[in-house]
Amino acid sequence: MTGAGRTPPGRAGRLRLRRSLDVAERGAGLLERKLRVLRTEHQRLLRAEEAAARAWSDLLSEAETWLLRGLLLSGEQALDAAAAGIGPAEVAVDWTASLGVRRPVAATVTVPARPPTSAAPANTALVHAEAVYGRALRAAAEYAVAHDAAELMGAEVVSTRHRVRALRRHWIPRLREALDRTELALEQAEHEDGVRRRWAARTFER
């Protein structure tokens, strides 16, 4: 975008300023429309984040309750025996891009199956705890995706809002002021040229 301070004088400068002002105003309008859509999407993602956080918290609480019952029934050594030989879970995150924002959209959690050689949980409470912890892990991954998506969209909202403010509060007013000065200078120059022409015409008639 052409700076107002580098505008050439005369009609060429006025034309350039008018074009720059038109581009700036259209750009601000487009950004304001984008900002409205971004805010709507951000609010949706925030609600999804809150729901995911509640789901994770509820499952985690349930899993801890079953674990406590299992430990009370069979002791901590039963937990160590049940966990022996089980590999770590794996998480894969899918990403998407929308409204100029690249964000996570889904997570796939793979919980390894219990190998045939490992000991089974010592009581049904630990069996329930194992199953619910698996669901809690998936819920945690979904919450992480929802949290990051909302955070990234929120950052785009802030960035776009700053760009709109820069255009509306600084760039567009400066262009308008420069255009007003240029038009005033052109009017004054045209007036002076008219005076000279009339003076020259009267001199020629004499």
mmCIF file of N, CA, C and O in Angstrom, residues 77-155:
data_model
loop_
_atom_site.group_PDB
_atom_site.id
_atom_site.type_symbol
_atom_site.label_atom_id
_atom_site.label_comp_id
_atom_site.label_asym_id
_atom_site.label_seq_id
_atom_site.Cartn_x
_atom_site.Cartn_y
_atom_site.Cartn_z
ATOM 1 N N GLN A 77 0.384 -53.431 45.239
ATOM 2 C CA GLN A 77 1.100 -54.427 44.452
ATOM 3 C C GLN A 77 0.220 -54.993 43.347
ATOM 4 O O GLN A 77 0.711 -55.393 42.286
ATOM 5 N N ALA A 78 -1.101 -55.000 43.577
ATOM 6 C CA ALA A 78 -2.017 -55.484 42.540
ATOM 7 C C ALA A 78 -2.018 -54.543 41.338
ATOM 8 O O ALA A 78 -2.115 -54.982 40.182
ATOM 9 N N LEU A 79 -1.870 -53.225 41.592
ATOM 10 C CA LEU A 79 -1.809 -52.252 40.495
ATOM 11 C C LEU A 79 -0.523 -52.437 39.700
ATOM 12 O O LEU A 79 -0.537 -52.417 38.462
ATOM 13 N N ASP A 80 0.591 -52.614 40.399
ATOM 14 C CA ASP A 80 1.865 -52.824 39.705
ATOM 15 C C ASP A 80 1.818 -54.084 38.849
ATOM 16 O O ASP A 80 2.306 -54.097 37.712
ATOM 17 N N ALA A 81 1.213 -55.124 39.379
ATOM 18 C CA ALA A 81 1.131 -56.379 38.631
ATOM 19 C C ALA A 81 0.237 -56.235 37.406
ATOM 20 O O ALA A 81 0.548 -56.765 36.329
ATOM 21 N N ALA A 82 -0.862 -55.500 37.555
ATOM 22 C CA ALA A 82 -1.789 -55.323 36.435
ATOM 23 C C ALA A 82 -1.196 -54.449 35.341
ATOM 24 O O ALA A 82 -1.522 -54.607 34.160
ATOM 25 N N ALA A 83 -0.309 -53.510 35.706
ATOM 26 C CA ALA A 83 0.280 -52.586 34.716
ATOM 27 C C ALA A 83 1.513 -53.161 34.042
ATOM 28 O O ALA A 83 1.967 -52.634 33.018
ATOM 29 N N ALA A 84 2.068 -54.224 34.571
ATOM 30 C CA ALA A 84 3.317 -54.783 34.027
ATOM 31 C C ALA A 84 3.109 -55.284 32.599
ATOM 32 O O ALA A 84 2.136 -55.969 32.299
ATOM 33 N N GLY A 85 4.037 -54.909 31.721
ATOM 34 C CA GLY A 85 4.019 -55.401 30.347
ATOM 35 C C GLY A 85 3.132 -54.627 29.391
ATOM 36 O O GLY A 85 3.094 -54.943 28.196
ATOM 37 N N ILE A 86 2.403 -53.634 29.863
ATOM 38 C CA ILE A 86 1.514 -52.859 28.989
ATOM 39 C C ILE A 86 2.277 -51.651 28.444
ATOM 40 O O ILE A 86 2.875 -50.883 29.207
ATOM 41 N N GLY A 87 2.274 -51.489 27.133
ATOM 42 C CA GLY A 87 2.997 -50.390 26.502
ATOM 43 C C GLY A 87 2.266 -49.062 26.623
ATOM 44 O O GLY A 87 1.102 -49.009 27.036
ATOM 45 N N PRO A 88 2.936 -47.981 26.253
ATOM 46 C CA PRO A 88 2.321 -46.656 26.341
ATOM 47 C C PRO A 88 1.270 -46.438 25.251
ATOM 48 O O PRO A 88 1.315 -47.052 24.182
ATOM 49 N N ALA A 89 0.328 -45.580 25.549
ATOM 50 C CA ALA A 89 -0.679 -45.198 24.555
ATOM 51 C C ALA A 89 -0.065 -44.255 23.528
ATOM 52 O O ALA A 89 0.942 -43.592 23.789
ATOM 53 N N GLU A 90 -0.670 -44.190 22.358
ATOM 54 C CA GLU A 90 -0.197 -43.301 21.291
ATOM 55 C C GLU A 90 -1.318 -42.357 20.886
ATOM 56 O O GLU A 90 -2.495 -42.744 20.857
ATOM 57 N N VAL A 91 -0.937 -41.120 20.586
ATOM 58 C CA VAL A 91 -1.915 -40.096 20.207
ATOM 59 C C VAL A 91 -1.513 -39.493 18.868
ATOM 60 O O VAL A 91 -0.366 -39.090 18.674
ATOM 61 N N ALA A 92 -2.454 -39.458 17.946
ATOM 62 C CA ALA A 92 -2.244 -38.814 16.638
ATOM 63 C C ALA A 92 -3.251 -37.680 16.497
ATOM 64 O O ALA A 92 -4.441 -37.855 16.783
ATOM 65 N N VAL A 93 -2.769 -36.526 16.072
ATOM 66 C CA VAL A 93 -3.616 -35.332 15.977
ATOM 67 C C VAL A 93 -3.819 -34.968 14.515
ATOM 68 O O VAL A 93 -2.852 -34.888 13.746
ATOM 69 N N ASP A 94 -5.068 -34.751 14.129
ATOM 70 C CA ASP A 94 -5.408 -34.277 12.783
ATOM 71 C C ASP A 94 -5.573 -32.762 12.818
ATOM 72 O O ASP A 94 -6.124 -32.208 13.768
ATOM 73 N N TRP A 95 -5.097 -32.117 11.748
ATOM 74 C CA TRP A 95 -5.142 -30.648 11.679
ATOM 75 C C TRP A 95 -5.984 -30.214 10.484
ATOM 76 O O TRP A 95 -6.149 -30.946 9.510
ATOM 77 N N THR A 96 -6.506 -29.019 10.586
ATOM 78 C CA THR A 96 -7.248 -28.418 9.485
ATOM 79 C C THR A 96 -6.907 -26.935 9.423
ATOM 80 O O THR A 96 -6.279 -26.391 10.343
ATOM 81 N N ALA A 97 -7.305 -26.295 8.349
ATOM 82 C CA ALA A 97 -7.099 -24.845 8.204
ATOM 83 C C ALA A 97 -8.409 -24.224 7.760
ATOM 84 O O ALA A 97 -9.014 -24.662 6.773
ATOM 85 N N SER A 98 -8.857 -23.226 8.495
ATOM 86 C CA SER A 98 -10.071 -22.506 8.135
ATOM 87 C C SER A 98 -9.965 -21.082 8.646
ATOM 88 O O SER A 98 -9.397 -20.842 9.716
ATOM 89 N N LEU A 99 -10.487 -20.130 7.855
ATOM 90 C CA LEU A 99 -10.460 -18.712 8.211
ATOM 91 C C LEU A 99 -9.031 -18.218 8.443
ATOM 92 O O LEU A 99 -8.785 -17.328 9.248
ATOM 93 N N GLY A 100 -8.087 -18.851 7.755
ATOM 94 C CA GLY A 100 -6.692 -18.444 7.896
ATOM 95 C C GLY A 100 -6.022 -18.967 9.147
ATOM 96 O O GLY A 100 -4.922 -18.514 9.482
ATOM 97 N N VAL A 101 -6.650 -19.921 9.821
ATOM 98 C CA VAL A 101 -6.101 -20.460 11.070
ATOM 99 C C VAL A 101 -5.855 -21.951 10.907
ATOM 100 O O VAL A 101 -6.768 -22.705 10.566
ATOM 101 N N ARG A 102 -4.634 -22.376 11.160
ATOM 102 C CA ARG A 102 -4.329 -23.811 11.188
ATOM 103 C C ARG A 102 -4.481 -24.276 12.625
ATOM 104 O O ARG A 102 -3.821 -23.745 13.532
ATOM 105 N N ARG A 103 -5.346 -25.258 12.834
ATOM 106 C CA ARG A 103 -5.651 -25.680 14.205
ATOM 107 C C ARG A 103 -5.930 -27.180 14.241
ATOM 108 O O ARG A 103 -6.315 -27.768 13.225
ATOM 109 N N PRO A 104 -5.754 -27.807 15.413
ATOM 110 C CA PRO A 104 -6.090 -29.227 15.539
ATOM 111 C C PRO A 104 -7.598 -29.413 15.498
ATOM 112 O O PRO A 104 -8.357 -28.577 15.983
ATOM 113 N N VAL A 105 -8.030 -30.519 14.901
ATOM 114 C CA VAL A 105 -9.467 -30.745 14.753
ATOM 115 C C VAL A 105 -9.909 -32.057 15.392
ATOM 116 O O VAL A 105 -11.081 -32.213 15.741
ATOM 117 N N ALA A 106 -8.993 -32.993 15.555
ATOM 118 C CA ALA A 106 -9.367 -34.281 16.148
ATOM 119 C C ALA A 106 -8.110 -34.988 16.624
ATOM 120 O O ALA A 106 -7.004 -34.730 16.148
ATOM 121 N N ALA A 107 -8.309 -35.887 17.586
ATOM 122 C CA ALA A 107 -7.201 -36.692 18.104
ATOM 123 C C ALA A 107 -7.625 -38.152 18.121
ATOM 124 O O ALA A 107 -8.747 -38.471 18.513
ATOM 125 N N THR A 108 -6.723 -38.993 17.691
ATOM 126 C CA THR A 108 -6.959 -40.433 17.726
ATOM 127 C C THR A 108 -6.020 -41.050 18.761
ATOM 128 O O THR A 108 -4.799 -40.905 18.648
ATOM 129 N N VAL A 109 -6.603 -41.689 19.759
ATOM 130 C CA VAL A 109 -5.822 -42.298 20.836
ATOM 131 C C VAL A 109 -5.851 -43.810 20.678
ATOM 132 O O VAL A 109 -6.924 -44.411 20.567
ATOM 133 N N THR A 110 -4.684 -44.412 20.661
ATOM 134 C CA THR A 110 -4.563 -45.865 20.580
ATOM 135 C C THR A 110 -4.034 -46.390 21.909
ATOM 136 O O THR A 110 -2.887 -46.096 22.287
ATOM 137 N N VAL A 111 -4.892 -47.105 22.613
ATOM 138 C CA VAL A 111 -4.494 -47.707 23.888
ATOM 139 C C VAL A 111 -4.116 -49.162 23.623
ATOM 140 O O VAL A 111 -4.938 -49.930 23.112
ATOM 141 N N PRO A 112 -2.899 -49.564 23.932
ATOM 142 C CA PRO A 112 -2.475 -50.939 23.616
ATOM 143 C C PRO A 112 -3.278 -51.969 24.409
ATOM 144 O O PRO A 112 -3.647 -51.749 25.563
ATOM 145 N N ALA A 113 -3.567 -53.045 23.748
ATOM 146 C CA ALA A 113 -4.293 -54.123 24.418
ATOM 147 C C ALA A 113 -3.384 -54.824 25.423
ATOM 148 O O ALA A 113 -2.154 -54.813 25.290
ATOM 149 N N ARG A 114 -3.997 -55.403 26.404
ATOM 150 C CA ARG A 114 -3.223 -56.154 27.401
ATOM 151 C C ARG A 114 -2.637 -57.406 26.755
ATOM 152 O O ARG A 114 -3.372 -58.206 26.168
ATOM 153 N N PRO A 115 -1.328 -57.595 26.828
ATOM 154 C CA PRO A 115 -0.728 -58.798 26.226
ATOM 155 C C PRO A 115 -1.177 -60.059 26.965
ATOM 156 O O PRO A 115 -1.452 -60.021 28.169
ATOM 157 N N PRO A 116 -1.244 -61.152 26.245
ATOM 158 C CA PRO A 116 -1.707 -62.406 26.876
ATOM 159 C C PRO A 116 -0.846 -62.847 28.048
ATOM 160 O O PRO A 116 -1.316 -63.540 28.945
ATOM 161 N N THR A 117 0.419 -62.440 28.044
ATOM 162 C CA THR A 117 1.334 -62.896 29.093
ATOM 163 C C THR A 117 1.235 -62.078 30.378
ATOM 164 O O THR A 117 1.789 -62.485 31.404
ATOM 165 N N SER A 118 0.561 -60.906 30.312
ATOM 166 C CA SER A 118 0.493 -60.066 31.510
ATOM 167 C C SER A 118 -0.597 -60.565 32.446
ATOM 168 O O SER A 118 -1.570 -61.200 32.025
ATOM 169 N N ALA A 119 -0.441 -60.229 33.710
ATOM 170 C CA ALA A 119 -1.415 -60.666 34.717
ATOM 171 C C ALA A 119 -2.695 -59.852 34.596
ATOM 172 O O ALA A 119 -2.663 -58.643 34.335
ATOM 173 N N ALA A 120 -3.817 -60.503 34.774
ATOM 174 C CA ALA A 120 -5.100 -59.806 34.761
ATOM 175 C C ALA A 120 -5.255 -59.005 36.047
ATOM 176 O O ALA A 120 -4.644 -59.338 37.077
ATOM 177 N N PRO A 121 -6.039 -57.927 36.024
ATOM 178 C CA PRO A 121 -6.288 -57.187 37.267
ATOM 179 C C PRO A 121 -6.835 -58.100 38.354
ATOM 180 O O PRO A 121 -7.590 -59.035 38.088
ATOM 181 N N ALA A 122 -6.438 -57.800 39.571
ATOM 182 C CA ALA A 122 -6.756 -58.685 40.684
ATOM 183 C C ALA A 122 -8.218 -58.628 41.089
ATOM 184 O O ALA A 122 -8.700 -59.554 41.763
ATOM 185 N N ASN A 123 -8.943 -57.580 40.734
ATOM 186 C CA ASN A 123 -10.357 -57.481 41.111
ATOM 187 C C ASN A 123 -11.102 -56.675 40.056
ATOM 188 O O ASN A 123 -10.491 -56.019 39.186
ATOM 189 N N THR A 124 -12.421 -56.729 40.121
ATOM 190 C CA THR A 124 -13.243 -56.057 39.100
ATOM 191 C C THR A 124 -13.132 -54.532 39.188
ATOM 192 O O THR A 124 -13.306 -53.838 38.173
ATOM 193 N N ALA A 125 -12.830 -54.007 40.362
ATOM 194 C CA ALA A 125 -12.666 -52.558 40.484
ATOM 195 C C ALA A 125 -11.492 -52.085 39.629
ATOM 196 O O ALA A 125 -11.570 -51.048 38.953
ATOM 197 N N LEU A 126 -10.397 -52.836 39.634
ATOM 198 C CA LEU A 126 -9.245 -52.472 38.792
ATOM 199 C C LEU A 126 -9.565 -52.666 37.312
ATOM 200 O O LEU A 126 -9.051 -51.926 36.460
ATOM 201 N N VAL A 127 -10.402 -53.646 36.983
ATOM 202 C CA VAL A 127 -10.833 -53.818 35.596
ATOM 203 C C VAL A 127 -11.604 -52.587 35.139
ATOM 204 O O VAL A 127 -11.373 -52.039 34.048
ATOM 205 N N HIS A 128 -12.525 -52.122 35.985
ATOM 206 C CA HIS A 128 -13.288 -50.918 35.657
ATOM 207 C C HIS A 128 -12.357 -49.703 35.576
ATOM 208 O O HIS A 128 -12.515 -48.848 34.685
ATOM 209 N N ALA A 129 -11.403 -49.622 36.514
ATOM 210 C CA ALA A 129 -10.474 -48.490 36.502
ATOM 211 C C ALA A 129 -9.684 -48.447 35.205
ATOM 212 O O ALA A 129 -9.507 -47.383 34.592
ATOM 213 N N GLU A 130 -9.223 -49.609 34.748
ATOM 214 C CA GLU A 130 -8.460 -49.663 33.495
ATOM 215 C C GLU A 130 -9.300 -49.179 32.315
ATOM 216 O O GLU A 130 -8.827 -48.390 31.487
ATOM 217 N N ALA A 131 -10.539 -49.618 32.258
ATOM 218 C CA ALA A 131 -11.405 -49.228 31.145
ATOM 219 C C ALA A 131 -11.719 -47.737 31.183
ATOM 220 O O ALA A 131 -11.665 -47.040 30.154
ATOM 221 N N VAL A 132 -12.029 -47.227 32.369
ATOM 222 C CA VAL A 132 -12.400 -45.805 32.471
ATOM 223 C C VAL A 132 -11.191 -44.906 32.258
ATOM 224 O O VAL A 132 -11.294 -43.837 31.659
ATOM 225 N N TYR A 133 -10.018 -45.342 32.720
ATOM 226 C CA TYR A 133 -8.812 -44.541 32.446
ATOM 227 C C TYR A 133 -8.544 -44.455 30.941
ATOM 228 O O TYR A 133 -8.055 -43.436 30.445
ATOM 229 N N GLY A 134 -8.858 -45.519 30.212
ATOM 230 C CA GLY A 134 -8.723 -45.458 28.758
ATOM 231 C C GLY A 134 -9.625 -44.403 28.151
ATOM 232 O O GLY A 134 -9.205 -43.630 27.275
ATOM 233 N N ARG A 135 -10.873 -44.368 28.621
ATOM 234 C CA ARG A 135 -11.799 -43.349 28.124
ATOM 235 C C ARG A 135 -11.366 -41.948 28.573
ATOM 236 O O ARG A 135 -11.501 -40.975 27.829
ATOM 237 N N ALA A 136 -10.845 -41.862 29.801
ATOM 238 C CA ALA A 136 -10.372 -40.563 30.296
ATOM 239 C C ALA A 136 -9.193 -40.056 29.468
ATOM 240 O O ALA A 136 -9.071 -38.849 29.214
ATOM 241 N N LEU A 137 -8.331 -40.978 29.040
ATOM 242 C CA LEU A 137 -7.201 -40.589 28.191
ATOM 243 C C LEU A 137 -7.695 -40.019 26.867
ATOM 244 O O LEU A 137 -7.184 -38.995 26.386
ATOM 245 N N ARG A 138 -8.681 -40.672 26.290
ATOM 246 C CA ARG A 138 -9.249 -40.152 25.036
ATOM 247 C C ARG A 138 -9.896 -38.784 25.268
ATOM 248 O O ARG A 138 -9.778 -37.878 24.436
ATOM 249 N N ALA A 139 -10.588 -38.647 26.392
ATOM 250 C CA ALA A 139 -11.217 -37.362 26.709
ATOM 251 C C ALA A 139 -10.166 -36.273 26.920
ATOM 252 O O ALA A 139 -10.368 -35.117 26.534
ATOM 253 N N ALA A 140 -9.033 -36.648 27.529
ATOM 254 C CA ALA A 140 -7.951 -35.678 27.730
ATOM 255 C C ALA A 140 -7.393 -35.204 26.390
ATOM 256 O O ALA A 140 -7.104 -34.009 26.204
ATOM 257 N N ALA A 141 -7.244 -36.131 25.454
ATOM 258 C CA ALA A 141 -6.751 -35.755 24.127
ATOM 259 C C ALA A 141 -7.752 -34.844 23.418
ATOM 260 O O ALA A 141 -7.368 -33.868 22.761
ATOM 261 N N GLU A 142 -9.039 -35.150 23.557
ATOM 262 C CA GLU A 142 -10.070 -34.300 22.951
ATOM 263 C C GLU A 142 -10.071 -32.915 23.578
ATOM 264 O O GLU A 142 -10.257 -31.907 22.884
ATOM 265 N N TYR A 143 -9.856 -32.860 24.877
ATOM 266 C CA TYR A 143 -9.783 -31.550 25.529
ATOM 267 C C TYR A 143 -8.571 -30.762 25.037
ATOM 268 O O TYR A 143 -8.658 -29.560 24.782
ATOM 269 N N ALA A 144 -7.421 -31.439 24.909
ATOM 270 C CA ALA A 144 -6.221 -30.757 24.430
ATOM 271 C C ALA A 144 -6.441 -30.181 23.040
ATOM 272 O O ALA A 144 -6.029 -29.048 22.740
ATOM 273 N N VAL A 145 -7.106 -30.952 22.174
ATOM 274 C CA VAL A 145 -7.417 -30.471 20.827
ATOM 275 C C VAL A 145 -8.345 -29.260 20.900
ATOM 276 O O VAL A 145 -8.116 -28.238 20.236
ATOM 277 N N ALA A 146 -9.397 -29.363 21.716
ATOM 278 C CA ALA A 146 -10.356 -28.267 21.834
ATOM 279 C C ALA A 146 -9.701 -27.017 22.409
ATOM 280 O O ALA A 146 -9.960 -25.894 21.956
ATOM 281 N N HIS A 147 -8.837 -27.209 23.399
ATOM 282 C CA HIS A 147 -8.155 -26.069 24.029
ATOM 283 C C HIS A 147 -7.241 -25.361 23.036
ATOM 284 O O HIS A 147 -7.273 -24.127 22.915
ATOM 285 N N ASP A 148 -6.410 -26.136 22.326
ATOM 286 C CA ASP A 148 -5.486 -25.519 21.371
ATOM 287 C C ASP A 148 -6.236 -24.854 20.225
ATOM 288 O O ASP A 148 -5.843 -23.774 19.758
ATOM 289 N N ALA A 149 -7.320 -25.479 19.759
ATOM 290 C CA ALA A 149 -8.098 -24.895 18.667
ATOM 291 C C ALA A 149 -8.691 -23.559 19.096
ATOM 292 O O ALA A 149 -8.641 -22.569 18.346
ATOM 293 N N ALA A 150 -9.256 -23.506 20.302
ATOM 294 C CA ALA A 150 -9.836 -22.257 20.796
ATOM 295 C C ALA A 150 -8.764 -21.198 20.994
ATOM 296 O O ALA A 150 -8.971 -20.016 20.685
ATOM 297 N N GLU A 151 -7.603 -21.605 21.474
ATOM 298 C CA GLU A 151 -6.515 -20.656 21.711
ATOM 299 C C GLU A 151 -5.992 -20.072 20.401
ATOM 300 O O GLU A 151 -5.765 -18.857 20.294
ATOM 301 N N LEU A 152 -5.817 -20.923 19.399
ATOM 302 C CA LEU A 152 -5.323 -20.451 18.107
ATOM 303 C C LEU A 152 -6.341 -19.543 17.418
ATOM 304 O O LEU A 152 -5.983 -18.526 16.814
ATOM 305 N N MET A 153 -7.622 -19.905 17.513
ATOM 306 C CA MET A 153 -8.650 -19.057 16.926
ATOM 307 C C MET A 153 -8.736 -17.725 17.667
ATOM 308 O O MET A 153 -8.934 -16.672 17.058
ATOM 309 N N GLY A 154 -8.589 -17.766 18.980
ATOM 310 C CA GLY A 154 -8.599 -16.533 19.755
ATOM 311 C C GLY A 154 -7.453 -15.610 19.370
ATOM 312 O O GLY A 154 -7.628 -14.382 19.303
ATOM 313 N N ALA A 155 -6.285 -16.186 19.107
ATOM 314 C CA ALA A 155 -5.146 -15.372 18.677
ATOM 315 C C ALA A 155 -5.416 -14.717 17.330
ATOM 316 O O ALA A 155 -5.040 -13.554 17.098
#
